[in-house]
Structure formats: structure tokens, C-alpha cells
XYZ file of C-alpha atoms in Angstrom:
725
model
C 28.115 -30.328 6.113
C 25.980 -28.795 3.627
C 26.723 -25.245 4.567
C 30.319 -26.352 4.914
C 30.399 -27.597 0.881
C 28.848 -24.449 0.034
C 31.479 -22.395 1.542
C 34.012 -24.413 -0.317
C 32.181 -23.981 -3.614
C 32.115 -20.166 -2.735
C 35.816 -20.230 -2.604
C 36.894 -22.561 -5.368
C 34.685 -20.253 -7.624
C 36.065 -17.046 -6.097
C 39.372 -18.526 -6.569
C 39.171 -19.167 -10.309
C 36.862 -15.753 -11.040
C 40.032 -14.178 -12.296
C 40.424 -16.753 -14.791
C 36.653 -16.587 -16.397
C 36.563 -15.060 -20.091
C 33.183 -12.974 -19.369
C 33.188 -9.679 -18.205
C 33.109 -9.754 -14.360
C 30.483 -7.362 -13.671
C 28.317 -8.825 -15.962
C 29.077 -11.991 -14.055
C 28.010 -10.078 -10.918
C 24.684 -9.253 -12.856
C 23.857 -12.975 -13.341
C 24.788 -14.001 -9.919
C 22.497 -11.596 -8.456
C 19.682 -12.031 -10.662
C 19.797 -15.810 -10.053
C 19.633 -14.698 -6.088
C 16.826 -12.270 -6.658
C 14.550 -15.240 -9.009
C 15.136 -17.561 -5.965
C 17.894 -19.837 -7.181
C 15.975 -21.576 -9.632
C 17.542 -24.732 -11.488
C 19.242 -23.403 -14.822
C 21.736 -24.976 -16.251
C 25.324 -23.520 -15.445
C 24.230 -20.781 -13.430
C 25.937 -20.382 -9.586
C 25.030 -17.879 -6.839
C 29.240 -16.584 -7.089
C 31.515 -16.285 -9.739
C 31.311 -18.804 -12.823
C 31.764 -18.076 -16.697
C 28.231 -17.614 -18.323
C 29.744 -17.262 -21.794
C 32.563 -19.632 -21.767
C 30.543 -22.020 -20.110
C 27.280 -21.487 -22.359
C 24.812 -20.708 -19.175
C 21.288 -21.516 -20.278
C 19.613 -18.327 -21.729
C 22.599 -15.963 -21.828
C 23.839 -14.886 -25.582
C 27.495 -13.268 -25.402
C 29.435 -10.799 -28.002
C 32.818 -11.840 -26.937
C 33.322 -11.115 -23.429
C 29.749 -9.020 -22.725
C 26.558 -10.715 -22.058
C 23.980 -9.183 -24.361
C 21.200 -11.544 -24.657
C 19.317 -12.790 -21.708
C 16.181 -15.233 -22.929
C 14.542 -16.738 -19.977
C 11.123 -16.741 -21.193
C 8.616 -19.590 -19.858
C 11.148 -21.358 -17.237
C 8.405 -20.574 -14.213
C 10.663 -18.407 -12.556
C 9.756 -16.228 -9.446
C 11.286 -13.850 -7.042
C 11.861 -10.585 -8.480
C 13.940 -8.000 -10.488
C 14.387 -4.835 -9.588
C 17.606 -5.365 -7.633
C 19.356 -6.982 -10.706
C 18.680 -5.901 -14.059
C 20.538 -2.537 -13.620
C 23.507 -4.221 -12.814
C 23.874 -5.227 -16.889
C 26.636 -2.993 -18.827
C 26.267 -4.149 -22.215
C 23.036 -6.091 -22.158
C 20.963 -5.672 -25.748
C 18.046 -7.823 -25.357
C 16.083 -9.189 -22.038
C 13.065 -11.635 -22.421
C 11.877 -12.711 -19.002
C 7.953 -13.294 -20.121
C 5.122 -15.972 -19.288
C 6.848 -16.686 -15.623
C 5.969 -15.791 -11.998
C 8.150 -12.475 -11.266
C 6.512 -9.883 -8.981
C 7.860 -6.628 -7.454
C 8.068 -3.634 -9.692
C 9.897 -2.833 -12.959
C 13.625 -1.608 -11.949
C 14.070 2.194 -11.929
C 17.259 2.153 -13.362
C 17.136 -0.073 -16.573
C 20.645 -0.721 -18.695
C 20.535 2.417 -21.270
C 21.826 -0.092 -23.817
C 18.536 -1.940 -23.752
C 17.096 -2.257 -27.217
C 14.567 -5.457 -26.252
C 12.939 -5.525 -23.326
C 9.945 -8.010 -22.518
C 8.651 -8.396 -18.981
C 5.168 -9.633 -20.405
C 2.877 -12.320 -18.781
C 4.112 -11.918 -15.003
C 2.830 -10.870 -11.637
C 4.721 -7.387 -11.822
C 3.079 -4.210 -9.445
C 3.064 -0.990 -9.102
C 3.903 2.087 -11.409
C 6.055 2.128 -15.059
C 8.702 4.310 -14.009
C 9.613 7.467 -15.447
C 13.029 6.577 -16.215
C 12.108 4.873 -19.469
C 12.872 8.073 -20.851
C 16.980 7.233 -20.496
C 16.166 4.124 -23.188
C 16.891 5.888 -26.122
C 17.907 2.680 -28.056
C 14.628 0.829 -27.098
C 12.705 -0.407 -30.218
C 10.584 -3.346 -28.202
C 8.817 -2.926 -25.215
C 6.136 -5.508 -23.609
C 5.010 -5.080 -19.995
C 1.272 -6.922 -20.706
C -0.610 -8.711 -18.801
C 0.859 -7.595 -15.250
C -0.443 -6.041 -12.674
C 0.611 -2.536 -13.193
C -1.070 0.423 -12.284
C -1.296 4.430 -12.202
C -0.708 6.806 -14.884
C 1.488 6.078 -17.955
C 4.205 8.140 -17.801
C 5.563 11.075 -19.663
C 8.539 9.637 -20.525
C 8.472 8.819 -24.491
C 10.343 12.128 -25.603
C 13.572 10.076 -26.683
C 12.261 6.812 -27.636
C 12.122 7.827 -31.292
C 13.459 4.340 -32.156
C 10.603 2.622 -30.620
C 8.617 0.237 -33.165
C 6.497 -1.974 -31.202
C 4.658 -0.620 -27.236
C 2.531 -3.715 -25.731
C 0.871 -1.880 -22.208
C -2.093 -4.056 -22.512
C -3.790 -6.317 -19.680
C -2.768 -4.101 -16.882
C -5.113 -1.636 -14.654
C -3.432 1.664 -15.899
C -5.456 4.906 -15.943
C -5.475 8.379 -16.894
C -4.965 9.658 -20.567
C -2.257 9.277 -22.883
C 0.948 11.003 -22.364
C 1.744 14.352 -24.748
C 5.121 12.263 -25.622
C 3.390 9.481 -27.310
C 3.418 11.676 -30.018
C 6.929 11.745 -30.400
C 6.985 8.073 -30.973
C 7.960 8.594 -34.335
C 9.108 4.980 -35.348
C 5.844 3.114 -33.730
C 4.329 0.541 -35.873
C 2.417 -1.714 -33.210
C 0.752 -0.347 -29.927
C -1.125 -2.461 -27.485
C -3.273 -0.547 -25.000
C -6.379 -3.197 -24.746
C -7.661 -4.327 -21.219
C -6.906 -1.417 -19.232
C -8.688 1.699 -17.520
C -7.427 4.402 -19.917
C -9.489 7.494 -20.422
C -9.341 10.927 -22.615
C -9.293 11.190 -26.593
C -6.826 9.149 -28.986
C -6.045 12.464 -30.626
C -2.192 12.215 -29.749
C -1.882 9.076 -31.592
C -3.422 10.422 -34.899
C 0.175 11.277 -36.663
C 2.078 8.179 -35.566
C 2.930 5.500 -38.564
C 0.809 2.992 -36.557
C -0.028 -0.283 -38.949
C -1.394 -2.077 -35.461
C -3.445 -0.445 -32.879
C -5.472 -1.947 -29.865
C -7.266 0.394 -27.531
C -10.497 -2.162 -27.042
C -11.823 -2.528 -23.267
C -10.962 0.891 -21.919
C -12.579 3.914 -21.205
C -11.607 6.126 -24.289
C -14.432 8.571 -25.451
C -14.778 11.446 -27.757
C -14.350 11.152 -31.381
C -11.881 8.691 -33.293
C -8.959 11.038 -35.495
C -9.906 10.315 -39.227
C -6.493 9.093 -39.604
C -6.459 6.419 -37.241
C -9.239 4.802 -39.199
C -7.197 4.186 -42.330
C -4.997 1.989 -40.055
C -4.823 -1.678 -41.480
C -5.233 -2.983 -37.846
C -7.403 -1.061 -35.699
C -9.098 -2.546 -33.153
C -11.666 -0.076 -30.586
C -14.627 -2.440 -29.386
C -15.448 -1.700 -25.804
C -15.021 2.203 -25.412
C -17.755 4.620 -25.278
C -16.591 6.607 -28.433
C -18.752 8.669 -30.642
C -18.240 6.739 -33.686
C -20.606 8.836 -35.671
C -18.727 11.856 -37.723
C -20.778 14.822 -36.929
C -20.922 17.569 -39.311
C -21.968 21.237 -38.117
C -25.411 22.092 -38.615
C -26.128 24.501 -40.876
C -28.301 27.434 -40.294
C -31.605 28.284 -40.386
C -31.546 30.158 -43.499
C -27.764 30.031 -45.618
C -26.510 33.598 -46.643
C -25.706 33.965 -50.029
C -22.019 33.296 -50.906
C -20.519 36.532 -51.574
C -17.551 35.284 -53.935
C -17.032 32.775 -56.265
C -13.450 32.786 -54.804
C -14.577 31.291 -51.310
C -16.651 28.797 -52.582
C -15.763 25.036 -53.081
C -14.725 24.520 -57.165
C -17.313 21.982 -58.204
C -16.526 18.187 -59.327
C -17.033 17.944 -63.242
C -20.242 16.469 -62.782
C -22.030 18.185 -60.612
C -23.181 21.986 -60.649
C -22.268 24.717 -58.115
C -26.148 24.589 -57.190
C -26.390 20.774 -56.591
C -23.535 21.110 -53.689
C -25.120 20.996 -50.127
C -24.801 24.485 -48.563
C -22.553 22.699 -45.570
C -20.229 21.065 -47.993
C -20.006 24.794 -49.974
C -18.236 26.423 -47.369
C -14.398 26.332 -46.822
C -12.272 24.391 -44.461
C -12.286 27.904 -42.634
C -16.165 28.866 -42.654
C -16.646 25.055 -41.508
C -14.151 25.393 -38.327
C -16.152 28.525 -37.135
C -19.452 27.210 -37.575
C -18.218 24.370 -35.340
C -16.354 26.054 -32.736
C -19.612 28.771 -32.483
C -22.131 25.142 -31.562
C -19.081 23.894 -29.612
C -19.286 27.265 -27.840
C -22.928 27.186 -27.682
C -23.129 23.446 -26.274
C -20.968 24.358 -23.646
C -22.497 27.276 -22.425
C -25.724 25.201 -22.263
C -24.126 22.053 -20.086
C -22.764 25.113 -17.785
C -26.124 26.203 -17.012
C -27.522 23.257 -16.702
C -24.903 21.866 -14.291
C -25.408 25.182 -12.186
C -28.789 24.114 -11.988
C -28.459 21.051 -10.622
C -26.036 22.090 -8.154
C -28.483 24.814 -6.736
C -31.341 22.561 -6.662
C -29.378 20.134 -4.961
C -28.371 22.273 -2.071
C -32.050 23.476 -2.498
C -32.970 20.091 -1.339
C -30.487 19.563 1.159
C -31.056 22.398 2.797
C -35.059 21.458 2.690
C -34.419 18.151 4.145
C -31.924 19.358 6.972
C -35.009 22.010 7.694
C -37.280 19.071 8.140
C -35.005 16.839 10.205
C -34.469 19.572 12.717
C -38.537 20.382 13.046
C -38.327 16.439 13.433
C -35.919 16.749 16.434
C -38.188 19.379 18.038
C -41.497 17.727 17.365
C -43.326 16.279 20.114
C -43.010 12.599 18.665
C -39.578 13.010 18.309
C -39.105 14.046 21.994
C -41.633 11.285 23.491
C -39.083 8.853 21.503
C -36.170 10.623 23.310
C -37.657 10.433 26.697
C -37.363 6.567 26.609
C -33.572 6.904 26.393
C -33.169 7.671 29.782
C -29.881 7.210 32.059
C -31.630 5.784 35.387
C -31.044 1.913 34.725
C -31.654 0.407 30.752
C -31.309 1.250 27.267
C -33.414 0.081 24.509
C -31.343 -1.815 21.846
C -32.247 -1.339 18.193
C -31.132 -3.354 15.045
C -31.492 -2.368 11.828
C -33.616 -5.107 9.835
C -32.377 -6.335 5.992
C -36.347 -6.702 5.024
C -38.930 -4.091 4.655
C -39.782 -2.849 7.745
C -43.259 -0.952 8.138
C -43.616 2.603 8.578
C -42.755 3.437 12.281
C -45.515 4.115 14.671
C -45.843 7.107 17.035
C -42.561 6.881 19.446
C -40.212 5.131 17.018
C -37.078 6.217 15.422
C -36.924 6.999 12.033
C -33.370 7.701 10.024
C -33.000 8.034 6.521
C -36.243 7.417 5.938
C -36.390 3.923 6.627
C -37.772 1.912 9.898
C -36.016 0.866 13.131
C -38.086 -2.113 14.792
C -36.950 -2.220 18.113
C -35.310 -5.816 19.405
C -36.675 -6.927 22.764
C -32.633 -6.284 24.029
C -31.922 -4.122 27.399
C -28.460 -3.894 28.631
C -27.687 -2.501 31.912
C -25.936 0.949 31.817
C -24.191 0.654 35.373
C -21.418 -2.082 35.623
C -21.826 -3.150 32.047
C -21.118 -1.746 28.701
C -23.710 -0.198 27.045
C -22.711 -2.097 23.877
C -20.889 -4.979 25.172
C -22.162 -8.971 24.142
C -20.385 -10.494 27.188
C -18.467 -9.304 30.038
C -15.290 -9.456 28.948
C -12.978 -6.469 28.635
C -14.504 -6.017 24.815
C -16.921 -3.168 26.680
C -17.162 0.389 26.693
C -18.034 1.877 30.559
C -20.639 4.410 30.310
C -21.354 4.668 33.616
C -22.785 8.254 34.518
C -22.864 9.155 31.047
C -25.861 11.030 29.863
C -27.454 9.092 27.352
C -29.926 11.483 26.527
C -30.823 11.781 22.729
C -28.374 9.054 21.999
C -29.659 6.475 19.142
C -27.877 2.863 19.648
C -28.105 0.688 16.906
C -27.156 -3.594 17.610
C -23.939 -3.758 15.202
C -24.709 -6.098 11.498
C -22.667 -7.744 9.090
C -23.703 -4.894 6.811
C -23.086 -1.931 8.008
C -25.440 1.363 7.367
C -23.851 4.292 6.142
C -22.317 5.932 9.248
C -21.444 9.351 10.129
C -17.920 10.195 11.494
C -19.027 12.681 13.867
C -16.692 14.853 15.946
C -16.328 14.260 19.333
C -17.573 16.809 21.998
C -15.196 17.030 24.306
C -16.359 17.757 28.240
C -16.721 21.618 28.457
C -14.889 21.784 31.914
C -11.908 20.005 29.579
C -8.755 22.397 29.853
C -8.732 24.306 26.202
C -5.183 23.514 25.713
C -6.098 19.686 25.578
C -8.259 20.811 22.190
C -4.551 21.676 20.174
C -2.469 19.810 17.564
C -5.000 17.093 16.208
C -5.770 18.740 13.339
C -5.915 16.667 10.265
C -6.956 13.512 12.233
C -10.435 12.149 12.503
C -12.589 12.263 15.558
C -14.645 9.281 16.320
C -17.518 9.121 18.511
C -17.828 5.585 20.828
C -21.105 4.555 19.293
C -19.334 4.874 15.676
C -16.802 2.949 16.731
C -18.880 0.295 18.798
C -20.966 -0.381 15.365
C -17.696 -0.276 13.014
C -16.210 -3.061 15.516
C -19.278 -5.074 16.092
C -18.724 -4.209 19.822
C -15.638 -4.704 20.073
C -16.393 -8.392 19.483
C -14.228 -11.832 19.592
C -14.597 -11.801 16.045
C -13.183 -8.350 15.355
C -10.052 -8.666 17.943
C -6.387 -8.987 16.445
C -4.155 -8.984 19.299
C -3.582 -7.343 23.031
C -0.557 -5.375 23.551
C 1.208 -3.821 26.277
C -1.077 -0.913 26.271
C -4.786 -2.117 25.233
C -6.275 -4.585 22.454
C -6.881 -4.006 19.116
C -9.916 -4.624 17.004
C -10.610 -4.603 13.346
C -12.982 -2.275 12.306
C -15.029 -1.620 9.059
C -15.824 1.808 8.072
C -18.594 2.755 5.361
C -17.441 2.196 2.217
C -15.828 -0.832 3.454
C -12.310 0.029 4.065
C -10.064 -1.492 6.978
C -9.125 0.297 9.763
C -7.312 -0.959 13.343
C -8.739 0.392 16.737
C -6.472 0.155 19.593
C -8.604 0.602 22.778
C -6.185 1.606 25.306
C -6.039 0.641 28.964
C -6.015 3.270 31.440
C -4.528 0.848 33.939
C -1.556 0.490 31.899
C -0.369 4.069 33.009
C -1.731 6.689 34.293
C -3.805 8.016 31.172
C -5.715 11.351 31.680
C -7.309 13.136 28.828
C -4.540 15.511 28.770
C -1.937 12.954 28.385
C -4.299 11.221 25.545
C -4.587 13.869 23.609
C -0.484 14.625 23.981
C 0.062 11.124 23.085
C -2.395 11.701 19.793
C -0.723 15.062 18.609
C 2.980 13.434 18.946
C 2.315 10.371 17.027
C 0.119 12.568 13.787
C 3.402 14.501 13.552
C 5.405 11.489 12.474
C 5.037 10.899 8.944
C 7.188 8.480 7.223
C 6.410 5.268 4.623
C 7.531 2.607 7.765
C 5.730 4.104 10.604
C 2.029 3.080 11.052
C -0.187 6.026 9.743
C -2.552 7.356 12.470
C -6.319 7.922 11.112
C -7.885 9.420 13.940
C -8.639 9.358 17.681
C -11.620 9.229 19.984
C -11.863 10.788 23.280
C -15.443 10.279 24.672
C -16.852 9.117 27.777
C -13.366 8.339 29.621
C -12.484 6.385 26.871
C -9.294 6.478 24.891
C -9.083 5.198 21.341
C -6.122 5.307 18.460
C -7.547 4.068 14.879
C -4.979 4.023 12.653
C -4.340 2.132 9.090
C -4.720 -2.013 8.919
C -1.995 -4.134 7.843
C -3.114 -7.525 6.232
C -0.055 -9.561 7.321
C -0.338 -8.686 10.650
C 2.859 -8.100 13.099
C 6.383 -9.669 12.658
C 6.085 -11.881 15.306
C 3.186 -13.364 13.508
C 4.878 -14.007 10.527
C 7.617 -16.074 12.319
C 6.080 -17.504 14.699
C 2.176 -17.974 14.206
C 1.235 -17.341 10.713
C 2.866 -20.464 8.218
C 1.383 -19.376 5.296
C 2.978 -15.482 5.798
C 6.505 -17.375 6.815
C 6.727 -19.256 3.918
C 6.945 -15.787 1.912
C 9.852 -14.569 4.081
C 12.922 -15.264 1.956
C 16.110 -13.844 2.759
C 15.670 -11.032 0.559
C 12.151 -10.316 1.922
C 13.818 -10.294 5.561
C 16.718 -8.156 4.506
C 14.087 -5.668 3.180
C 11.845 -5.995 6.315
C 14.979 -4.842 8.396
C 15.627 -1.798 5.899
C 11.986 -0.596 6.446
C 12.508 -1.204 10.066
C 15.973 0.696 10.145
C 14.862 3.271 8.204
C 11.416 3.949 10.722
C 14.289 4.106 13.777
C 16.497 6.491 11.696
C 13.632 8.661 11.205
C 12.661 9.104 14.902
C 16.291 8.914 16.075
C 17.850 11.686 12.915
C 15.210 13.603 11.550
C 12.489 14.230 14.394
C 13.153 17.079 16.382
C 13.852 16.501 19.314
C 14.701 13.038 18.663
C 12.256 10.493 19.274
C 13.303 7.416 21.394
C 10.764 4.351 20.674
C 11.587 2.536 24.062
C 9.019 -0.701 22.616
C 10.724 -1.850 19.430
C 10.047 -5.462 19.161
C 8.695 -7.596 16.243
C 5.182 -7.397 18.047
C 5.448 -3.487 16.787
C 6.226 -4.364 13.493
C 3.195 -4.712 11.415
C 3.324 -5.757 7.547
C 1.248 -4.822 4.742
C -0.006 -6.949 1.759
C 3.742 -6.557 0.192
C 5.433 -7.425 3.451
C 6.641 -3.869 3.950
C 7.244 -3.069 7.498
C 5.437 -0.513 9.263
C 6.685 0.492 12.836
C 3.970 1.101 15.594
C 3.368 2.032 19.056
C 5.876 5.183 18.887
C 5.700 7.752 21.553
C 4.611 5.555 24.337
C 5.812 5.113 27.720
C 8.359 2.442 28.101
C 7.547 -0.959 28.964
C 8.259 -2.202 31.847
C 11.247 -4.715 32.512
C 10.215 -8.426 34.286
C 12.404 -11.795 34.515
C 12.087 -14.845 32.703
C 10.115 -16.309 35.925
C 7.319 -13.706 35.583
C 6.789 -14.059 31.962
C 2.871 -14.674 30.412
C 0.994 -13.569 28.181
C 2.334 -10.594 26.113
C 4.885 -9.844 28.321
C 6.547 -13.463 27.324
C 6.536 -11.949 23.789
C 8.402 -8.771 24.803
C 10.713 -10.174 26.782
C 14.757 -9.987 25.517
C 14.440 -6.549 23.302
C 15.298 -4.705 26.107
C 19.106 -3.115 26.097
C 21.076 -3.751 29.351
C 21.044 -0.011 30.512
C 17.072 0.376 30.246
C 16.725 -1.464 33.352
C 17.991 1.613 35.576
C 15.325 3.527 33.280
C 18.149 5.423 31.226
C 17.061 4.460 27.595
C 18.481 6.434 24.571
C 18.304 5.934 21.076
C 21.284 3.414 21.403
C 18.847 1.374 23.281
C 16.332 1.231 20.390
C 19.849 -0.071 18.204
C 19.832 -2.899 21.159
C 16.863 -3.477 20.011
C 16.775 -3.712 16.479
C 19.919 -6.001 16.558
C 17.529 -8.415 18.612
C 14.863 -8.275 15.786
C 17.467 -8.981 13.246
C 18.519 -12.202 15.138
C 14.941 -13.437 15.044
C 15.044 -12.471 11.023
C 18.002 -14.471 11.097
C 16.885 -17.629 13.183
C 13.266 -17.807 13.121
C 13.211 -18.111 17.304
C 11.683 -16.237 19.765
C 13.322 -14.236 21.683
C 12.637 -16.346 24.850
C 11.432 -19.624 24.198
C 10.684 -22.061 27.517
C 10.358 -24.881 25.042
C 14.236 -24.968 23.502
C 17.048 -26.437 25.704
C 18.081 -24.647 28.690
C 21.527 -23.058 26.811
C 19.126 -21.929 23.593
C 16.312 -20.652 25.286
C 17.157 -16.977 25.837
C 18.051 -15.801 22.266
C 20.839 -13.163 22.575
C 22.862 -15.359 25.194
C 22.742 -18.563 22.907
C 23.482 -16.691 19.550
C 26.564 -14.129 20.524
C 29.121 -16.340 21.323
C 28.615 -17.940 17.761
C 28.344 -14.871 15.354
C 31.715 -15.206 13.733
C 31.491 -18.802 13.622
C 30.751 -19.563 9.545
C 29.642 -22.631 10.514
C 27.740 -22.437 13.610
C 26.019 -19.055 11.728
C 24.865 -21.222 9.062
C 23.789 -23.843 11.668
C 21.447 -20.913 13.164
C 19.694 -19.778 9.882
C 16.035 -20.090 10.013
C 15.460 -24.087 8.471
C 12.218 -22.628 6.637
C 14.935 -20.732 4.079
C 16.174 -24.472 2.938
C 19.793 -23.002 2.705
C 19.035 -20.504 0.177
C 20.819 -17.365 1.300
C 24.082 -15.961 0.001
C 26.773 -16.381 2.470
C 28.549 -12.959 1.982
C 25.145 -11.405 3.169
C 25.075 -13.781 6.172
C 28.072 -12.862 7.004
C 27.187 -9.065 6.557
C 24.269 -9.320 8.398
C 26.077 -11.235 11.262
C 28.652 -8.531 11.652
C 25.623 -6.081 11.916
C 23.919 -7.578 14.180
C 27.298 -8.039 16.591
C 27.370 -3.893 16.556
C 23.919 -3.641 17.253
C 24.278 -5.989 20.917
C 27.404 -4.362 22.274
C 27.152 -4.070 25.724
C 28.065 -0.536 25.929
C 25.865 1.987 24.357
C 28.932 4.123 22.919
C 29.740 1.250 20.533
C 26.651 0.383 18.651
C 26.249 2.180 15.463
C 23.443 5.059 14.511
C 20.679 3.619 12.782
C 22.152 5.690 9.551
C 25.278 3.280 9.727
C 22.831 0.520 9.840
C 20.778 1.560 6.630
C 23.563 1.746 4.685
C 24.944 -1.789 6.014
C 21.560 -3.277 4.855
C 21.559 -1.546 1.379
C 24.554 -3.293 0.585
C 23.566 -6.320 1.336
């Protein structure tokens, strides 16, 4: 079998490892790099052991037994390098440019590096501050990537750097002051970014080649930079005119010849312009005076502008309030009653005539009534159909309520504060500070009336919809079913308060909530790649991107979320609903755990499973059936999720042969059989996984799935196990 042959090869290489000429730590670094580059076809390279220097591995250069040079330029490589480059001990030059490498730049780069070229890849994130430790670096290029953020202030020790190329990224902000320490810098490429500020920090560097084209640099260009032989500066809002301080209206007489500039041999003092006849000190003083004067005028002008804006806003608000009290508005409001029906309005794309008496006026644009009436009683006031996508407003006073038909181009909406019923206990208003309170009307508009087009999925506690708020930002709205558990206003606000207290990078961030007209909705961040369940079992495109490394990273992110709930939160929080459908994936396939602080799910037998319950079956620890869930119960559920990542199978699959339908029952007896383990790995991986990492993962899963909770590890131990993989 393929897996058995791979194990045999690993054993053979391990047996001969001690006979290799190359430094073992460098061999390990190359083995790791090859794996993280997604096992490309490179002459001589192998996943474990080998002799790179003795066997002349492709792109590897050595001095005696140490790897000093790595040149893999333009070989169509993919994967990442963040985990492997720091492992090299004696490397001097690394060239991985012109490939398709993604991920971030390693934080801990080898301090021996002299040349580092990572240009023309797909690297993202920020340039790490740890560059400051590369005191021997003479060449650095990260051009034409997807880097963003500020250039770090990390050049204090890089006095041997001669070439720096940061061009073709999305870097912003000003140039750091430590760039002035690059005393050996000859070439600096900063073009095609979004950098701002001035270039004064560069004026004393020995530059021969400087390119700052297509940025946002401003201010005057230092005179010294204009003498650089190859200086390119187009595409910036520079003030390129050399402006001298204007002379005073009446130039005072020169008191002493000692402060006058000496005349040129062919000129007399009388022929020298007054502004040039002054000393440098006088010209600086005059320039300073005019600068202060200009600054004062600017501040006064800004103050006038601000006061004018405040005045006109107040005036507009007063006029708006008067319109609300006018007879015309009151007449319009009377058409919004709670007897039987509700007028529906739609904002037209085209220019509309000025509204006549009785029509609404909003933002200076006419709102044309559409022939549409929706029954308030029994049907959601904003619903498009009779499905669950409705908001029940039975018995709600809709006097003075404005309703607009949702539109693809959502107008600018106010994020109104919910006015909670005055009869509600005061304690229900507590502990929700920092969150946005949305109205039902606002969420209706942002979700197109909770339409099928905006429907994301159905969970144990409600339906989730995509919402587009003003500005184009995407959010997810979970409309909780009150029938899922006895959900009162008090319990809902307590749930909101508890969720808002949990802050962690791998836990879904709650943005706001809605508690209005008997509706309970949670508004959270939107994650583009859906759930882990979708990635493994539904979305083939995302599934293709789930490499072994990505799966370990996903498990690590989810483990860190549970570790935070169990060991950081006081008192500890038991998730009780940990499963693949509650792990959301962002654009970079980073895990974010959702549904924390919700009630435990109900246990069902396999014969009773339909819909969402079918995707939830198989995660519960044995002790949860008796209602005694603990943190160790979450550990069991985490072990099941790792089984899904390992096998690509569902926790319960009726389409499988009877002996393989229950994932846990099928896998547990085989976790310590290396041949069977290799056969269980998700076929989509194509055999691309390290056997050693597979064995460690199987050991961790086996510990998590222990029947007795006392024998299961803590989440902090699991995090350490995953980090070692």
C-alpha cells in the first residue's frame, strides 16, 4: 500500500540519518520547509532526513556541513514559510522570489541572514518588527506582495543594509525615523504603496537610487534628494516649487556690513536682491514667522468652518423637528395606524417629483408610495412570504413608524437605539455597554426583509442571515427562536451580556443586538468561508484549500478558543455546543468559535435525526446524556471535530456501510494502527501529510475521546500538542 511504502521510506531515511554529512538541524529545517511549501517537486528533496549538502539538493548551497544559501527563485512554489525559515542556523542567503507563497513573513528570521528576497509572492499581513535583529542584513526585498500596515520602526541596527525594496504593496503611514540610521543604503524602492508624510528622514542617506512614485508623499522635497542620480518621484502630491520667504513691504536698512552676504566678484551689494542679502539666520526667522502666521490663519479658518457646520446642523435639526410637529406631517402619520394594514414605501432610483401633501420627506428626496399593503396581524410587517422570515408585530404600536421596501442599494440608515418597554425591569438594561442596539426596522432593511437571498443557515437556536449595513460592511444576524428555549427579554439580555464579555481572537465577535417588539436578534461579524462543516462536507472550493497544515491550524485556533473559555474566563464557561457548524472560517481560514454561553443542545437518537440535528449528532460526551456536562465534555467534542478534520467524514453518515456510519465508533479501535490510520485520512489530501504529525494527532484524539472525563486532557495540554505538530 502507498502508506506502508511511505512509512518504510521514512524508516530507511531515519536509519541513515546519522550518516548524513549535513548538519542535522539544517536537514530538519529543509524537511520542514518542503512540507510547508506543499511538497513541491524538487530534485533530491524529501520529507524526513537526507543529506542536502552531500547529495546536492536543488537550490541548496553549503559551506562544509552548513546550509548557507537557498535559491528557489521562480519555481512556482506555493504554501507558506512562516513556520520553517526560523529553523535555519547558518543560512546567509534566502531567495524565494517569483513564486506563489502566501501567509505572513516569519516573525523570527535567522539572525545570520545577509540577503533575503521574498518579492513577487502572495505574502500578506505586516512587515515584522523583528527585522531589527538582522544586524548583518545587506539586501532585503519583499516587493510585489500583499503586505499592508505601517513600515516598522526597526532599522536602528541595520547599518549594513545597502538595498531595500518594499515596492508594490499596500503599505501606509509615514517613513519611520529609524530609516535615518541606514548609513549604507544605496537603493531604496518604495513605489506603488500608500505611504504619506515627507521624505526628510532620507535626506542624509548615501542613496544613489530612490523611487517613491505613486504614493501620497507631500511637502517640499529636501534639496539633497534632488541630487540623487536616479530619483523618481512622479505620482505624489509634492510641493515641488522652491518657495523663498517673501520680502517685507519695506526692507529695513542693513545695520552692519558684518551681517550682509559678501558680494560676488562681478556684483555690487546694491545689485543683490534684498531677500538674498540676508544671512541664513535672518531668512530662517522670516520663514518661521510666515509659517506661524499661515498656521494661525489656517486654524482660524478651520474653526469658522466647524462652527458653521454646527450651526447649520442645529438649524436643520430645528427645521426637521418643526416638520414633525406640522399639520402636514401629522396628517401623514395618521395613515400609519395599527388597525389592519400598513402602507409600504419604496425609494426609487430615478429622480422623483417633490412629494405632495401627505407624502413623507426624508433627506430631501421624495418617497413615492408603492401599491403594497401588508397585514400586520398574523403576518410579519416586513415579510415577503409566509415563511419563517417574518417579524411578528402583532399588537405593536406602529404610530410614527417609517417603513421602506428593501432595495439592493440600501440608503444610509441610522443605527437607532432600541427603546425598551418602560415596564421592563431596570436591571435588564445592564451590561450591554459597548454594543450597538439595532431596531427591527433597521435589520429588516439590511437583510432585505430576512429574504431567502440573505439566508445563510439554520442552527439549533435560530436562523442566520447576511446583513449589509451602510458603508457596505457585512454582518451576520441570528434571529433566535423563542421556542428553542424559554427565552424572555431578561434571559436574552443576560445572554447578550455574557457573550459580550468574551473577547478572544478565535471567538466570534458580537457587534450588537436587537430586543424590540418581542424579537431577539444577535448581530455579529460575518465570516466569508462559512462553517467548518460546510468546508468539510458542502463547499468543494474551500475543501480544496484544507491542506494538512491548514487543518492543524484550524484545530489549534479552536483549541485556543476553548482554552480561553475553560481556563481564562472566571468562572469557567462550558461551551456545551462545540461542533463543526459552530466553527466559522474567515478569509484566511482562521477558526472562530460561535454560540458560546448558549443552553446545551438536546440529545437525540440517530433514528430521530433530521435537518440540523443530523449535523449535530455525535459530538456529545457520554456524561452529557445525564445532564452533567463539564469542561471535559467540551474536550470530548473537540476530539470529534479533530476526527472530522482527519478523515473528512461526518460524525454520522447514513450513506456509509453500517460499521462506518458512526465516526467515533469506527475510528477509535484503529487509532493506534498506523496502516489503518493512513487509510482513514481524508482522500482529498492526496497523501500529503507527515506521518509523524499524523501519529501525534491520533494520540491526541485518543486522549480526548476517553470514556471517563477524568482521563481527558485539559485544553492547554491540547494546545501544546498541536503547537508541536
